[in-house]
Tab-separated table of C-alpha atoms and ligand atoms in Angstrom:
chain	number	residue	atom	x	y	z
A	1444	MET	CA	41.936	-12.351	26.911
A	1445	THR	CA	39.012	-14.311	28.328
A	1446	VAL	CA	36.478	-15.685	25.879
A	1447	ILE	CA	33.205	-17.200	27.068
A	1448	SER	CA	31.094	-19.100	24.567
A	1449	VAL	CA	27.342	-18.907	25.210
A	1450	SER	CA	24.930	-21.103	23.332
A	1451	ARG	CA	22.264	-19.357	21.262
A	1452	ARG	CA	19.554	-20.993	23.324
A	1453	GLN	CA	21.055	-19.632	26.542
A	1454	VAL	CA	20.922	-16.157	25.070
A	1455	LEU	CA	17.360	-16.542	23.801
A	1456	VAL	CA	15.968	-17.733	27.112
A	1457	GLY	CA	17.865	-15.049	28.970
A	1458	THR	CA	20.057	-17.416	30.946
A	1459	THR	CA	22.234	-15.454	33.293
A	1460	VAL	CA	25.915	-15.838	32.724
A	1461	ALA	CA	27.712	-15.188	35.975
A	1462	LEU	CA	30.613	-12.850	35.477
A	1463	SER	CA	32.757	-11.424	38.183
A	1464	SER	CA	33.033	-7.686	37.832
A	1465	GLY	CA	36.763	-7.927	37.604
A	1466	ALA	CA	36.535	-10.129	34.523
A	1467	PHE	CA	35.003	-7.496	32.223
A	1468	GLY	CA	38.266	-5.997	31.046
A	1469	GLY	CA	38.883	-7.440	27.600
A	1470	LEU	CA	36.007	-9.915	27.978
A	1471	HIS	CA	34.296	-11.122	24.816
A	1472	ILE	CA	31.045	-13.104	24.861
A	1473	ARG	CA	30.603	-15.151	21.708
A	1474	THR	CA	27.252	-16.571	20.682
A	1475	ALA	CA	27.230	-19.883	18.845
A	1476	HIS	CA	25.075	-19.341	15.754
A	1477	ALA	CA	26.162	-22.511	13.929
A	1478	LYS	CA	24.002	-22.760	10.789
A	1479	ALA	CA	20.757	-21.641	12.381
A	1480	PRO	CA	18.736	-19.087	10.400
A	1481	ARG	CA	18.933	-15.520	11.596
A	1482	ALA	CA	16.143	-14.730	14.062
A	1483	ILE	CA	13.730	-11.837	13.466
A	1484	ASP	CA	11.888	-11.654	16.789
A	1485	GLN	CA	12.865	-9.200	19.501
A	1486	ALA	CA	12.136	-9.511	23.174
A	1487	PRO	CA	8.511	-8.727	24.064
A	1488	CYS	CA	7.910	-5.047	23.415
A	1489	TYR	CA	6.709	-3.634	26.671
A	1490	TYR	CA	8.334	-1.154	28.989
A	1491	ARG	CA	7.248	-0.149	32.485
A	1492	PHE	CA	7.956	2.868	34.610
A	1493	ASN	CA	6.348	4.541	37.588
A	1494	HIS	CA	4.654	7.875	37.220
A	1495	GLY	CA	3.953	9.324	40.642
A	1496	LYS	CA	1.641	6.848	42.330
A	1497	MET	CA	0.585	5.397	38.966
A	1498	GLN	CA	2.338	2.747	36.899
A	1499	ALA	CA	2.782	3.094	33.167
A	1500	THR	CA	3.414	0.234	30.749
A	1501	ILE	CA	4.137	1.043	27.132
A	1502	VAL	CA	3.219	-1.751	24.753
A	1503	SER	CA	4.066	-1.762	21.065
A	1504	ASP	CA	1.655	-2.390	18.221
A	1505	GLY	CA	4.673	-2.702	15.924
A	1506	PRO	CA	6.172	-0.136	13.552
A	1507	LEU	CA	4.523	1.453	10.542
A	1508	ARG	CA	6.669	1.307	7.413
A	1509	LEU	CA	6.103	4.448	5.363
A	1510	GLY	CA	8.812	4.391	2.698
A	1511	ASP	CA	10.262	7.704	1.470
A	1512	ALA	CA	10.496	10.155	4.376
A	1513	SER	CA	10.536	13.272	2.216
A	1514	ALA	CA	7.061	12.479	0.839
A	1515	GLY	CA	5.459	12.973	4.240
A	1516	PHE	CA	6.391	16.575	4.916
A	1517	LEU	CA	5.485	19.861	3.273
A	1518	GLY	CA	7.352	23.143	3.446
A	1519	ALA	CA	10.964	22.084	2.889
A	1520	PRO	CA	12.831	20.966	-0.222
A	1521	LYS	CA	13.679	17.287	-0.447
A	1522	GLU	CA	17.391	18.083	-0.087
A	1523	GLU	CA	16.776	19.709	3.295
A	1524	ILE	CA	14.839	16.695	4.592
A	1525	THR	CA	17.608	14.438	3.276
A	1526	LYS	CA	20.277	16.485	5.050
A	1527	MET	CA	18.409	16.520	8.372
A	1528	LEU	CA	17.955	12.743	8.269
A	1529	THR	CA	21.525	12.131	7.148
A	1530	ASP	CA	22.938	14.427	9.839
A	1531	ASN	CA	20.991	12.393	12.399
A	1532	PHE	CA	22.074	9.008	10.996
A	1533	LEU	CA	18.530	8.072	9.979
A	1534	PRO	CA	17.554	6.126	6.838
A	1535	LEU	CA	16.112	8.016	3.857
A	1536	THR	CA	13.959	5.403	2.206
A	1537	ASN	CA	12.801	3.202	5.057
A	1538	PHE	CA	10.840	5.703	7.085
A	1539	MET	CA	9.549	3.953	10.207
A	1540	LEU	CA	7.157	5.196	12.836
A	1541	GLU	CA	6.691	3.250	16.043
A	1542	GLN	CA	3.311	2.766	17.689
A	1543	ASN	CA	3.814	3.267	21.418
A	1544	VAL	CA	0.569	2.464	23.212
A	1545	LEU	CA	0.333	3.471	26.878
A	1546	VAL	CA	-1.414	1.382	29.512
A	1547	LEU	CA	-1.838	3.344	32.716
A	1548	ASN	CA	-2.606	1.691	36.020
A	1549	THR	CA	-3.989	4.587	38.050
A	1550	GLY	CA	-4.371	2.394	41.131
A	1551	ASP	CA	-8.093	2.377	40.479
A	1552	LYS	CA	-8.446	1.876	36.739
A	1553	MET	CA	-6.530	0.423	33.822
A	1554	VAL	CA	-6.488	2.994	31.037
A	1555	LEU	CA	-5.317	2.281	27.474
A	1556	PHE	CA	-4.298	5.203	25.250
A	1557	ASP	CA	-4.956	4.361	21.558
A	1558	THR	CA	-5.204	0.876	20.104
A	1559	GLY	CA	-2.917	0.472	17.069
A	1560	MET	CA	-3.777	-0.875	13.620
A	1561	GLY	CA	-5.717	-3.992	14.574
A	1562	SER	CA	-5.777	-6.636	11.848
A	1563	SER	CA	-5.236	-4.189	8.971
A	1564	ARG	CA	-1.938	-4.573	7.117
A	1565	ILE	CA	-2.155	-1.468	4.933
A	1566	PHE	CA	1.100	-0.198	6.480
A	1567	GLY	CA	2.867	-3.529	6.191
A	1568	PRO	CA	2.998	-6.777	8.138
A	1569	SER	CA	4.788	-5.425	11.206
A	1570	THR	CA	1.725	-3.884	12.885
A	1571	GLY	CA	-1.170	-5.356	14.850
A	1572	LYS	CA	0.890	-6.667	17.739
A	1573	LEU	CA	-0.992	-4.917	20.539
A	1574	LEU	CA	-2.908	-7.923	21.870
A	1575	SER	CA	0.195	-10.105	21.917
A	1576	THR	CA	2.336	-7.428	23.582
A	1577	LEU	CA	-0.405	-6.835	26.167
A	1578	GLU	CA	-0.359	-10.556	26.890
A	1579	ALA	CA	3.427	-10.550	27.149
A	1580	ALA	CA	3.153	-7.683	29.630
A	1581	GLY	CA	0.650	-9.656	31.699
A	1582	ILE	CA	-2.261	-7.333	30.924
A	1583	ASP	CA	-5.636	-8.904	30.122
A	1584	PRO	CA	-7.688	-6.808	27.649
A	1585	LYS	CA	-10.738	-7.680	29.748
A	1586	ASP	CA	-9.177	-5.696	32.598
A	1587	ILE	CA	-8.980	-2.484	30.579
A	1588	ASP	CA	-11.533	-0.096	32.108
A	1589	ALA	CA	-11.027	2.826	29.753
A	1590	VAL	CA	-9.770	3.238	26.190
A	1591	VAL	CA	-8.762	6.841	25.517
A	1592	LEU	CA	-8.291	7.909	21.900
A	1593	THR	CA	-6.127	10.844	20.853
A	1594	HIS	CA	-7.933	10.884	17.503
A	1595	GLY	CA	-9.786	8.767	14.963
A	1596	HIS	CA	-7.032	7.687	12.555
A	1597	HIS	CA	-6.214	4.109	11.477
A	1598	ASP	CA	-3.234	3.559	13.722
A	1599	HIS	CA	-5.062	4.808	16.813
A	1600	CYS	CA	-8.545	3.290	16.738
A	1601	TRP	CA	-8.457	0.301	14.393
A	1602	GLY	CA	-7.514	-2.045	17.223
A	1603	ILE	CA	-10.868	-1.622	18.964
A	1604	MET	CA	-12.888	-4.295	17.157
A	1605	ALA	CA	-11.901	-7.875	16.369
A	1606	ASP	CA	-12.691	-9.259	12.925
A	1607	ASP	CA	-15.526	-11.333	14.368
A	1608	GLY	CA	-17.356	-8.142	15.353
A	1609	SER	CA	-16.594	-8.337	19.064
A	1610	SER	CA	-14.724	-5.651	20.969
A	1611	ASN	CA	-11.124	-6.383	21.914
A	1612	PHE	CA	-11.771	-4.463	25.149
A	1613	PRO	CA	-15.173	-5.792	26.214
A	1614	ASN	CA	-15.339	-4.048	29.592
A	1615	ALA	CA	-14.011	-0.647	28.620
A	1616	GLN	CA	-15.593	2.749	28.361
A	1617	PHE	CA	-14.276	4.699	25.354
A	1618	TYR	CA	-13.208	8.353	25.295
A	1619	ILE	CA	-12.710	10.627	22.270
A	1620	SER	CA	-13.513	14.210	21.281
A	1621	LYS	CA	-16.928	14.644	19.683
A	1622	ALA	CA	-15.317	16.613	16.870
A	1623	ASP	CA	-13.151	13.647	15.848
A	1624	PHE	CA	-15.936	11.122	16.287
A	1625	ASP	CA	-18.281	13.139	14.084
A	1626	PHE	CA	-15.640	13.934	11.455
A	1627	TRP	CA	-14.299	10.410	10.968
A	1628	THR	CA	-17.619	8.561	11.135
A	1629	ASP	CA	-19.325	10.905	8.667
A	1630	ALA	CA	-20.865	8.711	5.954
A	1631	ALA	CA	-20.865	11.620	3.516
A	1632	LYS	CA	-17.052	11.367	3.340
A	1633	LEU	CA	-17.166	7.773	2.080
A	1634	GLY	CA	-17.447	9.092	-1.464
A	1635	MET	CA	-14.513	11.491	-1.237
A	1636	THR	CA	-11.420	10.796	-3.332
A	1637	ASP	CA	-9.384	13.808	-2.189
A	1638	PRO	CA	-7.433	13.477	-0.002
A	1639	PRO	CA	-6.885	9.882	-1.099
A	1640	TYR	CA	-6.804	8.483	2.436
A	1641	MET	CA	-10.217	9.900	3.385
A	1642	LYS	CA	-12.460	7.091	2.185
A	1643	VAL	CA	-10.539	4.243	3.814
A	1644	THR	CA	-9.986	6.205	7.020
A	1645	VAL	CA	-13.674	6.999	7.393
A	1646	ALA	CA	-14.703	3.429	6.572
A	1647	GLY	CA	-12.312	2.142	9.219
A	1648	ALA	CA	-13.440	4.643	11.846
A	1649	ARG	CA	-17.066	3.667	11.225
A	1650	LYS	CA	-16.169	-0.018	11.608
A	1651	HIS	CA	-14.415	0.540	14.930
A	1652	LEU	CA	-16.220	3.483	16.526
A	1653	LEU	CA	-19.891	3.028	15.626
A	1654	PRO	CA	-20.379	-0.396	17.291
A	1655	ILE	CA	-19.196	0.997	20.637
A	1656	ARG	CA	-21.138	4.258	20.358
A	1657	ASP	CA	-23.215	3.432	23.456
A	1658	ARG	CA	-20.018	3.045	25.497
A	1659	MET	CA	-18.491	6.271	24.161
A	1660	VAL	CA	-17.883	9.352	26.303
A	1661	PHE	CA	-17.118	12.620	24.513
A	1662	ILE	CA	-14.367	14.585	26.207
A	1663	LYS	CA	-13.880	18.326	26.183
A	1664	ASP	CA	-10.888	20.651	26.200
A	1665	GLY	CA	-9.566	21.100	29.737
A	1666	GLN	CA	-11.755	18.348	31.217
A	1667	GLU	CA	-10.318	15.993	33.838
A	1668	PHE	CA	-12.405	13.103	32.592
A	1669	LEU	CA	-10.655	10.431	34.662
A	1670	PRO	CA	-8.854	11.077	37.955
A	1671	GLY	CA	-5.481	12.662	37.134
A	1672	ILE	CA	-6.098	12.639	33.356
A	1673	GLN	CA	-6.881	15.950	31.678
A	1674	ALA	CA	-7.729	16.484	28.015
A	1675	MET	CA	-6.156	19.264	25.965
A	1676	LEU	CA	-7.641	20.025	22.560
A	1677	THR	CA	-4.784	20.195	20.036
A	1678	PRO	CA	-6.414	20.525	16.604
A	1679	GLY	CA	-4.629	20.396	13.266
A	1680	HIS	CA	-3.549	16.802	12.737
A	1681	THR	CA	-7.273	16.136	13.059
A	1682	VAL	CA	-10.131	18.461	13.959
A	1683	GLY	CA	-10.485	17.116	17.491
A	1684	HIS	CA	-7.019	15.728	18.238
A	1685	MET	CA	-6.358	15.539	21.980
A	1686	VAL	CA	-3.203	15.574	24.086
A	1687	PHE	CA	-3.563	14.114	27.574
A	1688	MET	CA	-1.861	15.457	30.669
A	1689	ILE	CA	-1.461	12.759	33.312
A	1690	THR	CA	-0.680	14.024	36.789
A	1691	SER	CA	0.087	11.989	39.899
A	1692	ASP	CA	1.896	12.952	43.065
A	1693	GLY	CA	2.902	16.296	41.586
A	1694	LYS	CA	4.377	14.802	38.408
A	1695	THR	CA	2.922	15.332	34.942
A	1696	LEU	CA	3.407	13.330	31.746
A	1697	ALA	CA	2.056	14.517	28.391
A	1698	VAL	CA	0.647	11.851	26.068
A	1699	ILE	CA	1.065	13.777	22.825
A	1700	GLY	CA	-0.425	11.353	20.288
A	1701	ASP	CA	0.310	12.742	16.821
A	1702	LEU	CA	1.137	16.297	17.843
A	1703	THR	CA	4.426	15.538	16.121
A	1704	HIS	CA	5.323	12.476	14.068
A	1705	HIS	CA	9.072	12.698	14.054
A	1706	GLN	CA	11.665	13.161	16.753
A	1707	VAL	CA	14.018	15.041	14.448
A	1708	LEU	CA	12.223	16.578	11.466
A	1709	LEU	CA	9.233	18.037	13.287
A	1710	MET	CA	11.329	19.027	16.284
A	1711	LEU	CA	14.135	20.917	14.563
A	1712	LYS	CA	11.610	22.319	12.073
A	1713	PRO	CA	8.251	22.266	13.865
A	1714	ARG	CA	6.728	24.535	11.211
A	1715	LEU	CA	7.138	21.799	8.605
A	1716	GLN	CA	3.710	20.523	7.720
A	1717	PHE	CA	2.714	16.893	7.925
A	1718	VAL	CA	1.017	15.761	4.748
A	1719	ASN	CA	-1.787	13.818	6.432
A	1720	ASP	CA	-2.933	16.582	8.770
A	1721	THR	CA	-6.513	17.681	8.139
A	1722	ASP	CA	-5.249	21.257	8.552
A	1723	PRO	CA	-1.421	21.239	8.212
A	1724	LYS	CA	-1.048	24.946	9.001
A	1725	GLN	CA	-3.115	24.632	12.165
A	1726	GLY	CA	-1.209	21.448	12.996
A	1727	ALA	CA	2.109	23.331	12.858
A	1728	ASP	CA	0.759	26.187	15.008
A	1729	THR	CA	-0.561	23.728	17.600
A	1730	ARG	CA	2.721	21.775	17.581
A	1731	VAL	CA	4.810	24.863	18.281
A	1732	ARG	CA	2.447	26.083	21.018
A	1733	VAL	CA	2.318	22.764	22.903
A	1734	LEU	CA	6.006	21.870	22.498
A	1735	ASP	CA	6.861	25.340	23.767
A	1736	MET	CA	4.720	24.756	26.839
A	1737	LEU	CA	6.267	21.324	27.476
A	1738	ALA	CA	9.793	22.709	27.045
A	1739	SER	CA	9.170	25.705	29.317
A	1740	ASN	CA	7.747	23.507	32.065
A	1741	ARG	CA	10.188	20.587	31.552
A	1742	ILE	CA	7.237	18.207	31.262
A	1743	PRO	CA	8.149	14.733	29.906
A	1744	LEU	CA	6.207	13.411	26.946
A	1745	LEU	CA	5.224	10.139	25.362
A	1746	GLY	CA	5.357	10.304	21.562
A	1747	TYR	CA	3.115	7.689	19.975
A	1748	HIS	CA	5.307	7.512	16.885
A	1749	PHE	CA	8.704	8.233	18.451
A	1750	PRO	CA	11.502	5.647	18.658
A	1751	TRP	CA	10.702	2.964	21.213
A	1752	PRO	CA	9.564	3.421	23.921
A	1753	GLY	CA	8.877	7.074	23.072
A	1754	ILE	CA	9.444	8.819	26.404
A	1755	GLY	CA	11.581	11.910	26.652
A	1756	HIS	CA	11.834	15.637	27.098
A	1757	VAL	CA	11.841	18.506	24.689
A	1758	ALA	CA	13.939	21.660	24.926
A	1759	LYS	CA	14.022	24.775	22.800
A	1760	LEU	CA	16.765	24.845	20.193
A	1761	GLY	CA	17.070	27.782	17.805
A	1762	GLU	CA	13.737	28.236	16.052
A	1763	GLY	CA	12.670	24.729	16.960
A	1764	PHE	CA	13.192	22.065	19.561
A	1765	GLN	CA	15.413	19.163	20.437
A	1766	TYR	CA	14.158	15.822	21.710
A	1767	PHE	CA	15.993	14.092	24.550
A	1768	PRO	CA	14.918	10.458	24.947
A	1769	THR	CA	14.748	9.269	28.545
A	1770	PRO	CA	17.220	6.436	29.140
A	1771	MET	CA	15.487	3.091	29.522
A	1772	GLU	CA	15.897	1.486	32.914
A	1773	MET	CA	16.272	-2.250	33.405
A	1774	LEU	CA	14.389	-2.175	36.702
A	1775	VAL	CA	11.169	-0.497	37.746
A	1776	TYR	CA	12.318	1.616	40.648
A	1777	GLN	CA	9.803	1.996	43.434
A	1778	ASP	CA	10.948	5.386	44.668
A	1779	THR	CA	10.606	7.477	41.502
B	2634	LIG	ZN1	-0.650	8.224	14.146
């Protein structure tokens, strides 16, 4: 049995170890850890793929850590949530949602979809990585022409402004529904204590959306507001939540934002209600309607909170749906 020892540094810098194809049978590669502390960094979190004549790069803002999964969903007993997670080999108490931010190079414009948590750490220290992952992906925030927001929540618009009061995307035009802009920047809600997240969410939206009001474009249901990018009003999670259909060369990708937060729970049981929806019943109705459309038309989707990098398909399964993640590819193929 052949054993090749590879130093830890070689692995970290991605040094290629030449292996003849015939040597793989029974081959073990051993890394030399010695007494070095265990590393916590992953490779830079970006992932590219072609979409028609456009190029997509997904960059991570880092995962949200939300604790007990069963606390986030209404309409099913805790035991049922526990069983669904257990059956799918998912943890019960360390509920994690990714933040998959899309950068789309349309050939004419660079378009960013949502902006992550910015410098806020209210969901733990693992968020706020967007600017560093953009840099790792070779994308300069100054080159972003358009920032498109699915809705006005923390994890989608709090990356707009830097703490010094400047915009992180100084040359961008911003796009959001007027309904969400008005709802989340409404000063009258600053005094609300129910639901408990309202006050902080509104304060944050005002901090990030009001300073760029003169660069804001309000988008409407059905509008193709940028070439190949069409808005679809999908209310429920928020009053003006938008899904975006991106079409190029006959191919369509749905950027679903927070239409669904979980690749198992809200797929198998799409009528479950998400606790932080402004209208959970409407949110469930919208989820079923749009997922049904995506399944019927075999349209791929990007789930903002799905496991990295969040691209896949949805198919009907019983009274719900099943999510099929698209396999990641190690090369960006030019003929897709
Ligand atoms: Zn979200």
